[in-house]
Coordinates of N, CA and C in Angstrom, one line a residue:
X1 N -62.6 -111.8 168.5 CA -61.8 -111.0 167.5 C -62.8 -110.5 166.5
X2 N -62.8 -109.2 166.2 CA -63.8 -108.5 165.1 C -62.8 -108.0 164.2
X3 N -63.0 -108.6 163.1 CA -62.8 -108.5 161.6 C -63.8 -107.4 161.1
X4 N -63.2 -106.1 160.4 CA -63.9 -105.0 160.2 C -63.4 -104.0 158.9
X5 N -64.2 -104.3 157.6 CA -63.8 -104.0 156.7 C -64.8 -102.5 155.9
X6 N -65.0 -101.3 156.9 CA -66.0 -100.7 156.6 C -65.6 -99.9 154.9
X7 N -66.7 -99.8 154.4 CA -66.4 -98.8 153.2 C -66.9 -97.6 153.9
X8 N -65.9 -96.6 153.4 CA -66.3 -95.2 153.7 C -65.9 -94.6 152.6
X9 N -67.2 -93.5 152.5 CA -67.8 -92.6 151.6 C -67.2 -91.0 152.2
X10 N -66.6 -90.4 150.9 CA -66.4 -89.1 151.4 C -67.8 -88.4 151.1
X11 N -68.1 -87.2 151.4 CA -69.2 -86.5 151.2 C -69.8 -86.5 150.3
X12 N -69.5 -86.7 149.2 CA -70.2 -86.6 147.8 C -70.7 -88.2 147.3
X13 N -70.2 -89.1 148.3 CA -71.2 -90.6 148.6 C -69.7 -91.6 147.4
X14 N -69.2 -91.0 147.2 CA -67.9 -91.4 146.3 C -66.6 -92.4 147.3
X15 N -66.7 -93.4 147.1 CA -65.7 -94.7 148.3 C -64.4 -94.1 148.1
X16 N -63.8 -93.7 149.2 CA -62.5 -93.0 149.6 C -61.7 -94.2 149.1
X17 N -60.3 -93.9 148.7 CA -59.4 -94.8 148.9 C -58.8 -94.7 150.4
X18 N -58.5 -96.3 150.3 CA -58.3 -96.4 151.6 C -56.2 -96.2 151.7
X19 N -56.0 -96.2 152.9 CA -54.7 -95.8 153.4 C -53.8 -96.7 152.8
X20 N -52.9 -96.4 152.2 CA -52.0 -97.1 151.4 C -51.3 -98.0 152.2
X21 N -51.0 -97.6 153.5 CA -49.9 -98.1 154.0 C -50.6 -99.1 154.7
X22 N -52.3 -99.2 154.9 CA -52.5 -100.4 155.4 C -52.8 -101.8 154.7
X23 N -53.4 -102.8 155.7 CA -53.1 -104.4 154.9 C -54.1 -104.3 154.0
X24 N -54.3 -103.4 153.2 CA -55.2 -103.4 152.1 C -56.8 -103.7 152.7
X25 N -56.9 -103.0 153.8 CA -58.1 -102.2 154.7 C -58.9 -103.3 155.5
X26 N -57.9 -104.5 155.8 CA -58.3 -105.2 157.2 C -57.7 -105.0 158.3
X27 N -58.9 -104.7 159.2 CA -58.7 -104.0 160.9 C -58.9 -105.4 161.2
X28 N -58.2 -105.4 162.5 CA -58.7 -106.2 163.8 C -58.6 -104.7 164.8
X29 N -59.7 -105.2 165.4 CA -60.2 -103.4 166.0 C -59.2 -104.2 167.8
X30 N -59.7 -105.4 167.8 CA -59.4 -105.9 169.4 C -57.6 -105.4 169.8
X31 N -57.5 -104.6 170.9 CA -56.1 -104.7 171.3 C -55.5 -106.4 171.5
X32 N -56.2 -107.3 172.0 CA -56.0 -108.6 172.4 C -55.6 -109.1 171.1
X33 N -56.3 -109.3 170.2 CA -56.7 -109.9 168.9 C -55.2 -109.7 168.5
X34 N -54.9 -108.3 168.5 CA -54.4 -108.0 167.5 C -52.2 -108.6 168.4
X35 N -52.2 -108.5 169.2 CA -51.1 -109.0 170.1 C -50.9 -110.6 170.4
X36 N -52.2 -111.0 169.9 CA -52.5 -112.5 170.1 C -52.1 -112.8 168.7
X37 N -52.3 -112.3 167.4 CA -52.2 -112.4 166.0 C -50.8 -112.4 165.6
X38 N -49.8 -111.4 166.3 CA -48.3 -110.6 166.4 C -47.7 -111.6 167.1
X39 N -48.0 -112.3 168.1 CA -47.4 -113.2 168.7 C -47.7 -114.7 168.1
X40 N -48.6 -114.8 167.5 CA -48.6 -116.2 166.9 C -47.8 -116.0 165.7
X41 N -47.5 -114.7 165.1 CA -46.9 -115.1 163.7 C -45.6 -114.9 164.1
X42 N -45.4 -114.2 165.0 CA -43.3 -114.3 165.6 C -43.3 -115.9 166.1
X43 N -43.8 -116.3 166.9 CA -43.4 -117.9 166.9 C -43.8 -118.9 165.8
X44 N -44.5 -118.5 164.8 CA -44.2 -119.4 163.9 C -42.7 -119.0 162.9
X45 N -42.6 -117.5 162.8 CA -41.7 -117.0 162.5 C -40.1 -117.7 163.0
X46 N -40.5 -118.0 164.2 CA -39.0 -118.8 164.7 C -39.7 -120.1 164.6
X47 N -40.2 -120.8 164.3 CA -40.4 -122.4 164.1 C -39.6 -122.5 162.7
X48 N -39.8 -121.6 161.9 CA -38.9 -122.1 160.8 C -37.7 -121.5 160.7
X49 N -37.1 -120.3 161.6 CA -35.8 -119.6 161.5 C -34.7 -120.6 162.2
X50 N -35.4 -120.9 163.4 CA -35.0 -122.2 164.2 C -34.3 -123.3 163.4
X51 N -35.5 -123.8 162.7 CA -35.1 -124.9 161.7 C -33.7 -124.2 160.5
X52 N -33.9 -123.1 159.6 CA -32.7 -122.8 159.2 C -31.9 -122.8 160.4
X53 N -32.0 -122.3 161.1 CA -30.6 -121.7 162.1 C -29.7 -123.6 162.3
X54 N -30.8 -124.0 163.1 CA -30.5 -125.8 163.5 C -29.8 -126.5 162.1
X55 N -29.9 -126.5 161.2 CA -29.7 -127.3 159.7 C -28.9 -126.7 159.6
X56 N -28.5 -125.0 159.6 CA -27.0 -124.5 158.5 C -25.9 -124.7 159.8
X57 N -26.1 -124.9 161.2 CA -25.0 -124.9 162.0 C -24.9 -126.0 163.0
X58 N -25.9 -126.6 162.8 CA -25.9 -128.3 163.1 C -25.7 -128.0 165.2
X59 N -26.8 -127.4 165.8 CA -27.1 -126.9 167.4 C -26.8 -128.5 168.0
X60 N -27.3 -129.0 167.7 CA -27.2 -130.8 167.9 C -28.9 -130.7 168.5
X61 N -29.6 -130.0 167.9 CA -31.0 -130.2 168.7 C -31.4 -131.5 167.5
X62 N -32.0 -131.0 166.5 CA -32.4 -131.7 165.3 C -31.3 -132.2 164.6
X63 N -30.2 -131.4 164.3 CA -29.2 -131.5 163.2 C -27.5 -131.8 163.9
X64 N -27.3 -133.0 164.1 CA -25.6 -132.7 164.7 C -24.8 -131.9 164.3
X65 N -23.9 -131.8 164.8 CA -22.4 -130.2 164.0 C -22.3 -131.0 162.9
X66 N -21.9 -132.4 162.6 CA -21.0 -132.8 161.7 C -21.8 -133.3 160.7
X67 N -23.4 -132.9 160.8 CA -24.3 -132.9 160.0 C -25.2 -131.4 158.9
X68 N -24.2 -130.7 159.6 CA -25.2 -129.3 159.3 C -24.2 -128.9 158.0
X69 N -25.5 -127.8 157.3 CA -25.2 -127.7 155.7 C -24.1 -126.8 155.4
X70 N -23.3 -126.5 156.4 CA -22.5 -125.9 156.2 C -20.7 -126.9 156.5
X71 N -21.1 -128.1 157.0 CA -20.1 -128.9 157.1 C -20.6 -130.2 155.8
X72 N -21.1 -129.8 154.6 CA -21.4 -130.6 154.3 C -22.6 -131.4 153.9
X73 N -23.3 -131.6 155.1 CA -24.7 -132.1 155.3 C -26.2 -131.4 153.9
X74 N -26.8 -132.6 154.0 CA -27.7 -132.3 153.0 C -29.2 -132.3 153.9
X75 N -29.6 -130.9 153.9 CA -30.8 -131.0 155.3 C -32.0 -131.8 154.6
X76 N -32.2 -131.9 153.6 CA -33.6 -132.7 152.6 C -32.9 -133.8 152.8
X77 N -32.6 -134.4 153.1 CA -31.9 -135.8 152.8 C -32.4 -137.2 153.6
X78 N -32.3 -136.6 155.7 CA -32.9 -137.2 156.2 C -33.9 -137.3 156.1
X79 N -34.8 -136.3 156.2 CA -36.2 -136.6 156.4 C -37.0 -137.3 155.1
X80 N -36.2 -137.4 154.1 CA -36.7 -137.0 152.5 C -36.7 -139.0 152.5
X81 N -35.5 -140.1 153.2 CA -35.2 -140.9 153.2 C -35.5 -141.5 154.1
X82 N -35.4 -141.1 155.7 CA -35.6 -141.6 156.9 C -36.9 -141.5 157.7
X83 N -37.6 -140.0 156.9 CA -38.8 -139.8 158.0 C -39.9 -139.6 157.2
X84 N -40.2 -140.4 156.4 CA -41.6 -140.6 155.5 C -41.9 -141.4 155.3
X85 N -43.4 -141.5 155.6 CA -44.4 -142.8 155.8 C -45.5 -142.7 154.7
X86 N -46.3 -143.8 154.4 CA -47.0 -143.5 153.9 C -46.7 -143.9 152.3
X87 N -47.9 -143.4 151.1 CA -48.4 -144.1 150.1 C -47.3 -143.1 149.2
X88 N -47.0 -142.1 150.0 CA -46.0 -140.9 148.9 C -44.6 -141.4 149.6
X89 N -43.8 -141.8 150.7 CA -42.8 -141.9 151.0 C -41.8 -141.6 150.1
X90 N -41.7 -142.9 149.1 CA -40.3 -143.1 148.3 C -40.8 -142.4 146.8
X91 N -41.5 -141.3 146.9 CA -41.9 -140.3 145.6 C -40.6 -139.7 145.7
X92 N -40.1 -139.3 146.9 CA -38.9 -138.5 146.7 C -37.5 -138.6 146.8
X93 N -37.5 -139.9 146.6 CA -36.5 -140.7 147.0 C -35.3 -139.9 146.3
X94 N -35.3 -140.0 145.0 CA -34.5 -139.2 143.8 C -34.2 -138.1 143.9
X95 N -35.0 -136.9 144.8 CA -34.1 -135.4 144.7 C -33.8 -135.5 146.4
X96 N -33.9 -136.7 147.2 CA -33.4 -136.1 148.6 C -31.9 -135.9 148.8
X97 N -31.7 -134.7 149.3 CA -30.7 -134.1 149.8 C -29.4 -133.5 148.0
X98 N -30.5 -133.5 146.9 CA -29.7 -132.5 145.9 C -29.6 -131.2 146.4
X99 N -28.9 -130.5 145.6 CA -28.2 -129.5 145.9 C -29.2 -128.3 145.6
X100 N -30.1 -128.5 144.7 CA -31.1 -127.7 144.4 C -32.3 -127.4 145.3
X101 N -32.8 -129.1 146.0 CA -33.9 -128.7 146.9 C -33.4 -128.7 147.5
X102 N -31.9 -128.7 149.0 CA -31.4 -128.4 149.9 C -31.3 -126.6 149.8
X103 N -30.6 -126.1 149.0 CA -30.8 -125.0 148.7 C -32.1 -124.1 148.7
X104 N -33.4 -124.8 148.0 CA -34.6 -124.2 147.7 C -35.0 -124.3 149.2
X105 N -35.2 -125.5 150.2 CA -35.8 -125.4 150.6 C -35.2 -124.6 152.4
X106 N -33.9 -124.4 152.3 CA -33.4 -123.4 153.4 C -33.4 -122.5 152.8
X107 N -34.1 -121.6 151.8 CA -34.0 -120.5 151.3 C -35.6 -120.2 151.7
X108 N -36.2 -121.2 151.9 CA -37.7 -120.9 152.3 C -37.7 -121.0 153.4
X109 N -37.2 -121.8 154.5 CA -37.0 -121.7 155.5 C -36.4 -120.1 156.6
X110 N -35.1 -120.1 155.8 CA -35.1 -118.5 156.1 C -35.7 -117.2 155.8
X111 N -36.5 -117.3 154.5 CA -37.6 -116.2 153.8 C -38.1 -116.0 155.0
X112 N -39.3 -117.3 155.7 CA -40.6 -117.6 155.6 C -40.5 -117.0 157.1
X113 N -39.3 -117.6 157.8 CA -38.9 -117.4 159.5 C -38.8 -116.0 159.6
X114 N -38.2 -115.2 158.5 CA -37.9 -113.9 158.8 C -38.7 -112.9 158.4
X115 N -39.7 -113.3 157.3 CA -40.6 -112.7 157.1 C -41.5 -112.4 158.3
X116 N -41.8 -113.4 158.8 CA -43.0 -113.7 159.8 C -42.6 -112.7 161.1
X117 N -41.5 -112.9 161.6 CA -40.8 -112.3 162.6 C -41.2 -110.7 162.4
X118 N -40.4 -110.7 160.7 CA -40.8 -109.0 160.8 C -41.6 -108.6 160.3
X119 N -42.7 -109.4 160.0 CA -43.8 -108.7 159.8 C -44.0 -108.0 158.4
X120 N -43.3 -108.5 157.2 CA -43.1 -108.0 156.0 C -43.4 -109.3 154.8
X121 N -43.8 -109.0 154.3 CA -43.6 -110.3 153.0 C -44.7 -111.3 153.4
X122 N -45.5 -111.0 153.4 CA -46.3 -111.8 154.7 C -47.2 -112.7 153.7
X123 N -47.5 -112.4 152.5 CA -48.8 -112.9 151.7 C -48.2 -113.9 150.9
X124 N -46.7 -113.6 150.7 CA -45.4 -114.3 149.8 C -44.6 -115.6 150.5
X125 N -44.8 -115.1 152.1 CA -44.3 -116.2 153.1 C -45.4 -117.5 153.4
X126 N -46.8 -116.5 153.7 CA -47.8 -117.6 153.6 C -47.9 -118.9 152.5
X127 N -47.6 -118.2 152.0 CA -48.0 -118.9 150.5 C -46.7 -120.1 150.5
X128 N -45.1 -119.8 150.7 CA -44.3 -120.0 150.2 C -44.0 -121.6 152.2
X129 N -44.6 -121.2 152.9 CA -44.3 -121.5 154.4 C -46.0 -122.8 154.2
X130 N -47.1 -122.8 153.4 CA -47.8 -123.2 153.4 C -47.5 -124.1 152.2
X131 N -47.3 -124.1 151.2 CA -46.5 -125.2 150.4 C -46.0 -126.3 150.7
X132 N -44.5 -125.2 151.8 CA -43.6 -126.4 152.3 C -44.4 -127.0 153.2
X133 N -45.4 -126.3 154.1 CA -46.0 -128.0 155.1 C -46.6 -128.7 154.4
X134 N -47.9 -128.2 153.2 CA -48.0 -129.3 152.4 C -47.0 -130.5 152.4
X135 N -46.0 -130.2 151.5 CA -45.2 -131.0 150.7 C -44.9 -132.3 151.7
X136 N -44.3 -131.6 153.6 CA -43.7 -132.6 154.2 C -45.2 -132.9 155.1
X137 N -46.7 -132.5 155.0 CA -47.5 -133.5 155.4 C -47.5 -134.3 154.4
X138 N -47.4 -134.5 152.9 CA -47.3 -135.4 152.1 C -46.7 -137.0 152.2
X139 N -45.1 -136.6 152.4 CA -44.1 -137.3 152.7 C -44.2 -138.2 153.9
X140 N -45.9 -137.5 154.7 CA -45.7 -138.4 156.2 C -46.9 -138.8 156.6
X141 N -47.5 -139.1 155.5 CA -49.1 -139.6 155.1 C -48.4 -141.0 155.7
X142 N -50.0 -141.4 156.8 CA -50.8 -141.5 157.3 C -50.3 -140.7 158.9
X143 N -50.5 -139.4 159.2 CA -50.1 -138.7 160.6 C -50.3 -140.1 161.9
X144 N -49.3 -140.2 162.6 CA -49.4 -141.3 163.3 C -50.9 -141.1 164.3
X145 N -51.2 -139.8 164.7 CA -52.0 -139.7 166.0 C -53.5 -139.4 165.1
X146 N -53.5 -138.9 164.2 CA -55.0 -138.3 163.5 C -54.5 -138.8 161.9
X147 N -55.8 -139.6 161.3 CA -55.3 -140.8 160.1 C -55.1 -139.2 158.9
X148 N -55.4 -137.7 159.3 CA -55.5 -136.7 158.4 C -54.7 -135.7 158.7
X149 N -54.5 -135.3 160.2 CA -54.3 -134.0 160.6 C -53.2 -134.1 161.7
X150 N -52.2 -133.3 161.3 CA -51.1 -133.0 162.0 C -50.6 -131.3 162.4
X151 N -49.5 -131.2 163.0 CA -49.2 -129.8 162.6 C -48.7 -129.3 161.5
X152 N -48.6 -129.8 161.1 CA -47.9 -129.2 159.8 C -48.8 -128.2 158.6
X153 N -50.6 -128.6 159.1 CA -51.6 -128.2 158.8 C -52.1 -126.9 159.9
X154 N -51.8 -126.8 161.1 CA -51.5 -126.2 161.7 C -51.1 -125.0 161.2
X155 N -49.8 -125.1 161.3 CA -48.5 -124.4 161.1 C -49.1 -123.3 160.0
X156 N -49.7 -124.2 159.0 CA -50.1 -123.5 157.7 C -51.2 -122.8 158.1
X157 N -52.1 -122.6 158.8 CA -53.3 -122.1 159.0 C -52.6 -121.0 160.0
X158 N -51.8 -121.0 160.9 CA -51.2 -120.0 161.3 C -50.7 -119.1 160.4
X159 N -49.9 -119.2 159.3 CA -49.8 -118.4 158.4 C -50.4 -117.8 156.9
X160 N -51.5 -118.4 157.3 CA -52.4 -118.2 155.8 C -53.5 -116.6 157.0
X161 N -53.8 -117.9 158.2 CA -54.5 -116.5 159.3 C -53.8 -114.9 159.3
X162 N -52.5 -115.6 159.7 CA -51.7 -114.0 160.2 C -52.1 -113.4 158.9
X163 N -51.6 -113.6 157.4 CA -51.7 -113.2 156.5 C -52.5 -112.2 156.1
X164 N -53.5 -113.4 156.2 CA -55.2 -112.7 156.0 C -55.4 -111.6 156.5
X165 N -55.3 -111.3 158.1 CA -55.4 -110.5 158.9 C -54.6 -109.4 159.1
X166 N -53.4 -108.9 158.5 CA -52.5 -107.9 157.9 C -51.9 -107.9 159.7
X167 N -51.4 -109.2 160.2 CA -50.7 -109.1 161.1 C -49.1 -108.6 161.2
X168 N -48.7 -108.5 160.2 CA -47.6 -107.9 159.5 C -47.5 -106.8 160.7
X169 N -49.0 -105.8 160.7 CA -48.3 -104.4 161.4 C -48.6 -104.3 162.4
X170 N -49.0 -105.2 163.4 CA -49.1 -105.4 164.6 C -48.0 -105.9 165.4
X171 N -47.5 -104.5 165.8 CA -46.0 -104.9 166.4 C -44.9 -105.5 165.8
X172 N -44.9 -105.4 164.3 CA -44.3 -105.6 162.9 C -44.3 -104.9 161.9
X173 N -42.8 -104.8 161.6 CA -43.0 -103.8 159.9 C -43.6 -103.2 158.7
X174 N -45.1 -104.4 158.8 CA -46.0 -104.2 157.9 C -46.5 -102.9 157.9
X175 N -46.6 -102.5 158.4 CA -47.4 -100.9 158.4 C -46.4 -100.0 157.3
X176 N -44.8 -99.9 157.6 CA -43.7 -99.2 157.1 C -43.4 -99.9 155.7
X177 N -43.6 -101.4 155.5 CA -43.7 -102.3 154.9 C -44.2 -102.1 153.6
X178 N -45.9 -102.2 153.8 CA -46.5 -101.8 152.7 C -47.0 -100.3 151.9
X179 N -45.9 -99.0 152.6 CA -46.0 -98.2 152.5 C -44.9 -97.9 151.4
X180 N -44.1 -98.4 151.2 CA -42.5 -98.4 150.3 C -43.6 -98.8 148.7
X181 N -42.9 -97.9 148.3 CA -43.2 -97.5 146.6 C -43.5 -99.0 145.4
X182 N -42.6 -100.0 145.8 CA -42.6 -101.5 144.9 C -43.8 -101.7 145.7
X183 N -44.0 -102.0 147.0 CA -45.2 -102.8 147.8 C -46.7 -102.2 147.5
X184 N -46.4 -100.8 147.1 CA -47.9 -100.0 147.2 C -48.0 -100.0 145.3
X185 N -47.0 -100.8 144.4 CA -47.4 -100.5 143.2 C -47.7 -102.6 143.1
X186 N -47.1 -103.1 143.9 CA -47.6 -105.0 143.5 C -47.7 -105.1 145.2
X187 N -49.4 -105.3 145.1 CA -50.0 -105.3 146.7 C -49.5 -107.0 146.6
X188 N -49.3 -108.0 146.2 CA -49.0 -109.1 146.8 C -47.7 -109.2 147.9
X189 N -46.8 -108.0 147.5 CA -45.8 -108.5 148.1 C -45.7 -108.2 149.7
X190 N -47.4 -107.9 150.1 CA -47.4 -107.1 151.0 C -47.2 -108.3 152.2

C-alpha cells in the first residue's frame, strides 16, 4: 500500500490548495489497498452496528429478547458486572447498567457502526469507537490468551487506520461527505 501526500506547486512555485472534497490530501494510489481499507472499515462498521442492533432487540445471539434495551434490559450491566477481570473489574461496579451509560454507550455503538459503514464521520467515530475498546480492554485486564493484547486493540487500530487513510471515500460517502459546507469549514468532522 503507498501512502502519497505530494505537494503541488502551481506555476508561479506557490502550493495549490488542495481539493476540498478530499480526506485532506491522503491518497492510497493502490486499487487493492484502497478496497482492502473500504472493506475493513464496513466490517468493523457492522461489528459495532451488530452489537447495537443485538442489545436494542435482544437476536438471542449475545443479548436474549427478554433482555434487550428495549424490553427493559440494561446492555452495560452484564458485562460491566459479569464479564470483567482484572485489577479494574469492580471500578465500575457503580454506573453498570444506569441509564446514562446504557444510553451513552448504544449511542456510540450506533454512531460508530454507521459511521464506518458509510464512510462519513470517520475521524469523530475513530476517536469515539477507540475510547470505547479502550474502556472495555480495561474492564478485562489481564486478556486471557496475551497477558496485553486482545481485540479490542485491534478493533481500535482498524479504526484509527481507516481514519488516517480517508477510507471514508473508498466505496463510501466521504468524498460527498467532506465536501458539504459544516465539514469543509470544521475538517474534524470529516
Amino acid at each position: 500500500m503507498a501512502l502519497h501526500t505530494p505537494e503541488r506547486r502551481t506555476t508561479l512555485g506557490a502550493p495549490r490548495h488542495r481539493n476540498a472534497g478530499s480526506q485532506d490530501s491522503v491518497v492510497v494510489r493502490s486499487a487493492t489497498a484502497r478496497g482492502t481499507l473500504a472493506a475493513a472499515r464496513v466490517l468493523v462498521g457492522f461489528y459495532f452496528l451488530w452489537a447495537f442492533l443485538d442489545k436494542t432487540f435482544g437476536f438471542g445471539k449475545a443479548t436474549p429478547s427478554n433482555g434487550s434495551w428495549l424490553n427493559g434490559g440494561h446492555p452495560t450491566e452484564g458485562f460491566l458486572l459479569h464479564g470483567t477481570t482484572g485489577p479494574f473489574a469492580h471500578m465500575f461496579d457503580s454506573v453498570a447498567g444506569a441509564w446514562w451509560l446504557d444510553t451513552l454507550f448504544m449511542v456510540g455503538l450506533l454512531g460508530v457502526g454507521l459511521a464506518m459503514i458509510l464512510g462519513i464521520g470517520m475521524r469523530v467515530a475513530a476517536g469515539a469507537g477507540t475510547l470505547m475498546m479502550a474502556f472495555m480492554w480495561l474492564v478485562t485486564l489481564w486478556p486471557g490468551t496475551n497477558p496485553f493484547l486482545d481485540d479490542h486493540w485491534m478493533i481500535a487500530l482498524v479504526l484509527l487506520i481507516t481514519a488516517a487513510t480517508g477510507a471514508g471515500s473508498y466505496f463510501g460517502l466521504g468524498g460527498a461527505w467532506a465536501r458539504l459546507p459544516l465539514v469543509r469549514k470544521h475538517r474534524w468532522l470529516i
